[in-house]
Amino acid sequence: MADSIPLPISLPQHPPLLVVVSGPSAVGKDAALTRMRELNYPFYFLVTNTTRPKRPEEVEGVDYHFVTREQFQEMEGNGDFLEHAVVYGYDYGNSRRQVREALARGLDVIMRIDVQGAATIKRLVPDAVFIFLLPPTLDKLERRLRKRRTEPEEYLRLRVHAARLEMSEMDKFDYVIVNEDDALDDTADLIYSIIRAEKCRVKPRQIVV
Ligand code: 5GP
């Protein structure tokens, strides 16, 4: 008997996804996404524009697009941003055009964003996939913040306080991952697993940006 009798149903078509990775500052969003990039996970990694000064280890165009306040305001005036926000005194904004172009090329777009930004994206693009990263404990988060040593002590305390509030937003997300110490590959793999599972949905998400 022939072994190529077609299925009596049509399989769902999955348009590319917008994946939002969020969580408190220093939880490891950037590190997880950098690791995914290193491991050549097949995504379009959206690069945020920011007016924050570059940290020594950061690379322009990879970690952020570092722009002046004037440049940022011009982009904002042109309606370039899908979402933009002031975070700890600096501007951050993601380009709507870049998201649209990547989706049109069939690429899943992955972005990292703070918790308030994720809430904005949820309003604008409710069908995006929302992933929340948690630290294993509060003191481990504080240790990660201190290790970075980029902020003065009072900002550090502010960020720990903000982290407590941000964690209470977790139930607005679709998935939660605890980003354990020295386990970036696991976190990267879990993010990828979530996206693979999303590609098995019977009713695919429809991303409209
Ligand atoms: P940092 O300056 O430490 O790299 O980032 C500060 C916070 O801003 C982090 O929580 C980071 O995820 C967030 N962030 C980065 N890009 C964006 C963005 O485009 N929009 C918003 N709302 N937050 C962002």
Short mmCIF file of C-alpha atoms and ligand atoms in Angstrom, two decimals:
data_model
loop_
_atom_site.label_atom_id
_atom_site.label_comp_id
_atom_site.label_asym_id
_atom_site.label_seq_id
_atom_site.Cartn_x
_atom_site.Cartn_y
_atom_site.Cartn_z
CA MET A 1 0.00 0.00 0.00
CA ALA A 2 1.20 3.51 -0.73
CA ASP A 3 2.76 5.22 2.26
CA SER A 4 2.02 8.75 1.18
CA ILE A 5 -1.67 9.12 1.76
CA PRO A 6 -2.07 12.80 2.67
CA LEU A 7 -3.51 13.78 6.02
CA PRO A 8 -7.20 14.59 5.99
CA ILE A 9 -6.48 17.92 7.69
CA SER A 10 -4.23 20.87 6.97
CA LEU A 11 -1.51 21.64 9.46
CA PRO A 12 -1.49 25.08 11.05
CA GLN A 13 0.88 27.60 9.48
CA HIS A 14 3.03 29.42 12.02
CA PRO A 15 3.90 33.01 11.21
CA PRO A 16 7.11 34.29 12.85
CA LEU A 17 6.91 35.23 16.51
CA LEU A 18 7.78 38.25 18.57
CA VAL A 19 9.37 36.96 21.77
CA VAL A 20 9.75 39.32 24.72
CA VAL A 21 12.28 38.40 27.39
CA SER A 22 11.88 40.47 30.53
CA GLY A 23 12.65 40.48 34.23
CA PRO A 24 14.44 42.64 36.78
CA SER A 25 17.66 44.45 36.01
CA ALA A 26 20.72 42.15 36.27
CA VAL A 27 18.64 38.98 36.23
CA GLY A 28 20.62 37.96 33.16
CA LYS A 29 18.44 38.90 30.19
CA ASP A 30 21.35 40.25 28.18
CA ALA A 31 23.63 37.36 29.12
CA ALA A 32 21.00 34.80 28.13
CA LEU A 33 20.40 36.46 24.78
CA THR A 34 24.12 36.91 24.15
CA ARG A 35 24.57 33.22 24.82
CA MET A 36 21.78 32.40 22.38
CA ARG A 37 23.52 34.54 19.79
CA GLU A 38 26.85 32.80 20.43
CA LEU A 39 25.17 29.43 20.03
CA ASN A 40 23.65 30.60 16.73
CA TYR A 41 20.06 30.22 17.74
CA PRO A 42 18.04 31.16 14.68
CA PHE A 43 16.50 34.45 15.74
CA TYR A 44 16.57 38.07 14.85
CA PHE A 45 17.97 39.73 17.97
CA LEU A 46 16.54 43.20 18.19
CA VAL A 47 19.08 45.84 19.22
CA THR A 48 17.72 48.66 21.40
CA ASN A 49 18.63 52.31 20.93
CA THR A 50 19.71 53.97 24.15
CA THR A 51 21.13 57.23 25.41
CA ARG A 52 22.91 55.42 28.25
CA PRO A 53 26.72 55.64 28.01
CA LYS A 54 28.40 52.50 26.73
CA ARG A 55 29.94 50.21 29.34
CA PRO A 56 33.53 49.12 28.57
CA GLU A 57 32.59 45.56 27.66
CA GLU A 58 29.70 46.56 25.43
CA VAL A 59 29.81 46.65 21.65
CA GLU A 60 27.94 49.20 19.57
CA GLY A 61 25.32 47.54 17.37
CA VAL A 62 25.49 44.29 19.32
CA ASP A 63 24.50 45.21 22.87
CA TYR A 64 22.83 48.50 22.00
CA HIS A 65 22.83 51.28 19.46
CA PHE A 66 24.30 54.09 21.55
CA VAL A 67 22.76 57.35 20.40
CA THR A 68 22.71 60.94 21.59
CA ARG A 69 19.67 62.47 23.19
CA GLU A 70 19.14 64.52 20.01
CA GLN A 71 19.25 61.44 17.80
CA PHE A 72 16.86 59.65 20.12
CA GLN A 73 14.42 62.54 20.11
CA GLU A 74 14.54 62.70 16.32
CA MET A 75 13.70 58.97 16.08
CA GLU A 76 10.93 59.45 18.60
CA GLY A 77 9.58 62.41 16.60
CA ASN A 78 9.58 60.25 13.45
CA GLY A 79 7.48 57.62 15.23
CA ASP A 80 10.31 55.09 14.81
CA PHE A 81 9.78 53.33 18.11
CA LEU A 82 7.54 50.39 18.78
CA GLU A 83 8.10 51.09 22.45
CA HIS A 84 10.29 53.55 24.25
CA ALA A 85 10.80 54.33 27.88
CA VAL A 86 12.99 56.09 30.36
CA VAL A 87 14.74 53.52 32.55
CA TYR A 88 16.88 54.79 35.42
CA GLY A 89 17.22 58.18 33.77
CA TYR A 90 18.18 57.05 30.26
CA ASP A 91 16.09 56.56 27.13
CA TYR A 92 15.58 53.13 25.58
CA GLY A 93 13.63 52.44 22.41
CA ASN A 94 13.08 49.62 19.95
CA SER A 95 12.67 50.23 16.25
CA ARG A 96 9.29 49.24 14.86
CA ARG A 97 10.73 49.11 11.33
CA GLN A 98 13.37 46.56 12.33
CA VAL A 99 10.74 44.34 13.91
CA ARG A 100 8.49 44.57 10.86
CA GLU A 101 11.31 43.88 8.42
CA ALA A 102 12.54 40.85 10.35
CA LEU A 103 9.04 39.40 10.65
CA ALA A 104 8.49 39.99 6.92
CA ARG A 105 11.67 37.98 6.27
CA GLY A 106 10.12 35.13 8.23
CA LEU A 107 12.41 35.52 11.24
CA ASP A 108 11.33 35.14 14.85
CA VAL A 109 12.22 38.36 16.64
CA ILE A 110 13.52 38.22 20.17
CA MET A 111 13.79 41.32 22.32
CA ARG A 112 14.83 41.99 25.90
CA ILE A 113 13.10 44.71 27.74
CA ASP A 114 12.39 45.85 31.28
CA VAL A 115 9.12 44.97 32.96
CA GLN A 116 7.35 48.27 32.25
CA GLY A 117 8.35 47.97 28.59
CA ALA A 118 6.99 44.43 28.46
CA ALA A 119 3.65 45.75 29.74
CA THR A 120 3.61 48.30 26.90
CA ILE A 121 4.41 45.62 24.30
CA LYS A 122 1.66 43.46 25.77
CA ARG A 123 -0.82 46.26 25.12
CA LEU A 124 0.47 46.87 21.58
CA VAL A 125 1.17 43.29 20.52
CA PRO A 126 -0.92 41.04 22.76
CA ASP A 127 -0.05 37.89 20.78
CA ALA A 128 3.69 38.21 21.43
CA VAL A 129 5.27 35.52 23.64
CA PHE A 130 6.15 36.89 27.08
CA ILE A 131 8.92 35.22 29.06
CA PHE A 132 9.86 36.35 32.56
CA LEU A 133 13.31 35.64 33.97
CA LEU A 134 13.67 35.34 37.72
CA PRO A 135 16.82 35.21 39.82
CA PRO A 136 17.14 32.17 42.11
CA THR A 137 17.04 34.46 45.19
CA LEU A 138 17.00 38.18 45.93
CA ASP A 139 20.52 38.15 47.36
CA LYS A 140 21.83 36.46 44.24
CA LEU A 141 20.25 39.24 42.19
CA GLU A 142 21.94 41.82 44.42
CA ARG A 143 25.24 40.00 43.98
CA ARG A 144 24.83 40.13 40.19
CA LEU A 145 24.11 43.85 40.38
CA ARG A 146 27.18 44.43 42.54
CA LYS A 147 29.37 42.31 40.27
CA ARG A 148 28.48 44.61 37.42
CA ARG A 149 29.68 47.55 39.53
CA THR A 150 28.32 50.04 37.05
CA GLU A 151 26.00 51.90 39.38
CA PRO A 152 26.64 53.86 42.54
CA GLU A 153 25.34 52.35 45.80
CA GLU A 154 22.07 54.33 45.86
CA TYR A 155 21.14 53.12 42.36
CA LEU A 156 21.90 49.60 43.43
CA ARG A 157 19.45 49.82 46.30
CA LEU A 158 16.92 51.37 43.92
CA ARG A 159 17.30 48.48 41.50
CA VAL A 160 16.88 45.85 44.21
CA HIS A 161 13.76 47.61 45.43
CA ALA A 162 12.45 47.87 41.85
CA ALA A 163 13.17 44.16 41.35
CA ARG A 164 10.84 43.25 44.21
CA LEU A 165 8.03 45.25 42.62
CA GLU A 166 8.76 43.90 39.15
CA MET A 167 8.55 40.30 40.34
CA SER A 168 4.96 40.89 41.36
CA GLU A 169 4.18 41.41 37.64
CA MET A 170 5.11 37.84 36.79
CA ASP A 171 1.54 36.60 36.39
CA LYS A 172 1.09 38.86 33.34
CA PHE A 173 3.63 36.71 31.48
CA ASP A 174 3.18 33.43 29.60
CA TYR A 175 6.29 31.66 30.88
CA VAL A 176 8.74 31.97 33.75
CA ILE A 177 12.33 30.75 33.87
CA VAL A 178 14.62 30.84 36.91
CA ASN A 179 17.99 31.95 35.60
CA GLU A 180 20.29 29.98 37.91
CA ASP A 181 23.92 30.96 38.50
CA ASP A 182 26.30 29.66 35.84
CA ALA A 183 23.49 28.06 33.89
CA LEU A 184 23.14 30.33 30.89
CA ASP A 185 23.06 27.42 28.48
CA ASP A 186 20.08 25.97 30.35
CA THR A 187 18.27 29.30 30.26
CA ALA A 188 19.03 29.73 26.55
CA ASP A 189 17.83 26.19 25.91
CA LEU A 190 14.61 26.78 27.86
CA ILE A 191 13.86 29.94 25.88
CA TYR A 192 14.44 28.00 22.67
CA SER A 193 12.26 25.14 23.92
CA ILE A 194 9.41 27.54 24.62
CA ILE A 195 9.64 28.89 21.10
CA ARG A 196 9.73 25.41 19.62
CA ALA A 197 6.66 24.50 21.64
CA GLU A 198 4.95 27.65 20.37
CA LYS A 199 5.53 26.33 16.84
CA CYS A 200 3.39 23.33 17.78
CA ARG A 201 0.36 25.36 18.74
CA VAL A 202 -2.85 24.28 17.07
CA LYS A 203 -3.91 27.91 16.99
CA PRO A 204 -0.81 29.92 16.05
CA ARG A 205 -0.29 33.39 17.44
CA GLN A 206 -0.76 36.21 14.98
CA ILE A 207 1.80 38.96 15.41
CA VAL A 208 0.73 42.35 14.13
CA VAL A 209 3.23 45.15 14.70
P1 5GP B 1 20.87 48.46 31.17
O1 5GP B 1 21.09 49.94 31.02
O2 5GP B 1 21.30 47.95 32.51
O3 5GP B 1 21.45 47.69 30.01
O4 5GP B 1 19.29 48.25 31.08
C1 5GP B 1 18.44 48.81 32.02
C2 5GP B 1 17.08 48.21 31.84
O5 5GP B 1 16.50 48.69 30.61
C3 5GP B 1 17.13 46.69 31.72
O6 5GP B 1 16.08 46.14 32.51
C4 5GP B 1 16.90 46.48 30.25
O7 5GP B 1 16.31 45.22 29.98
C5 5GP B 1 15.95 47.61 29.92
N1 5GP B 1 15.82 47.87 28.49
C6 5GP B 1 16.69 47.59 27.49
N2 5GP B 1 16.17 47.94 26.31
C7 5GP B 1 14.93 48.43 26.56
C8 5GP B 1 13.88 48.95 25.73
O8 5GP B 1 13.96 49.05 24.52
N3 5GP B 1 12.75 49.39 26.37
C9 5GP B 1 12.61 49.30 27.71
N4 5GP B 1 11.46 49.71 28.24
N5 5GP B 1 13.58 48.81 28.51
C10 5GP B 1 14.71 48.38 27.94
#
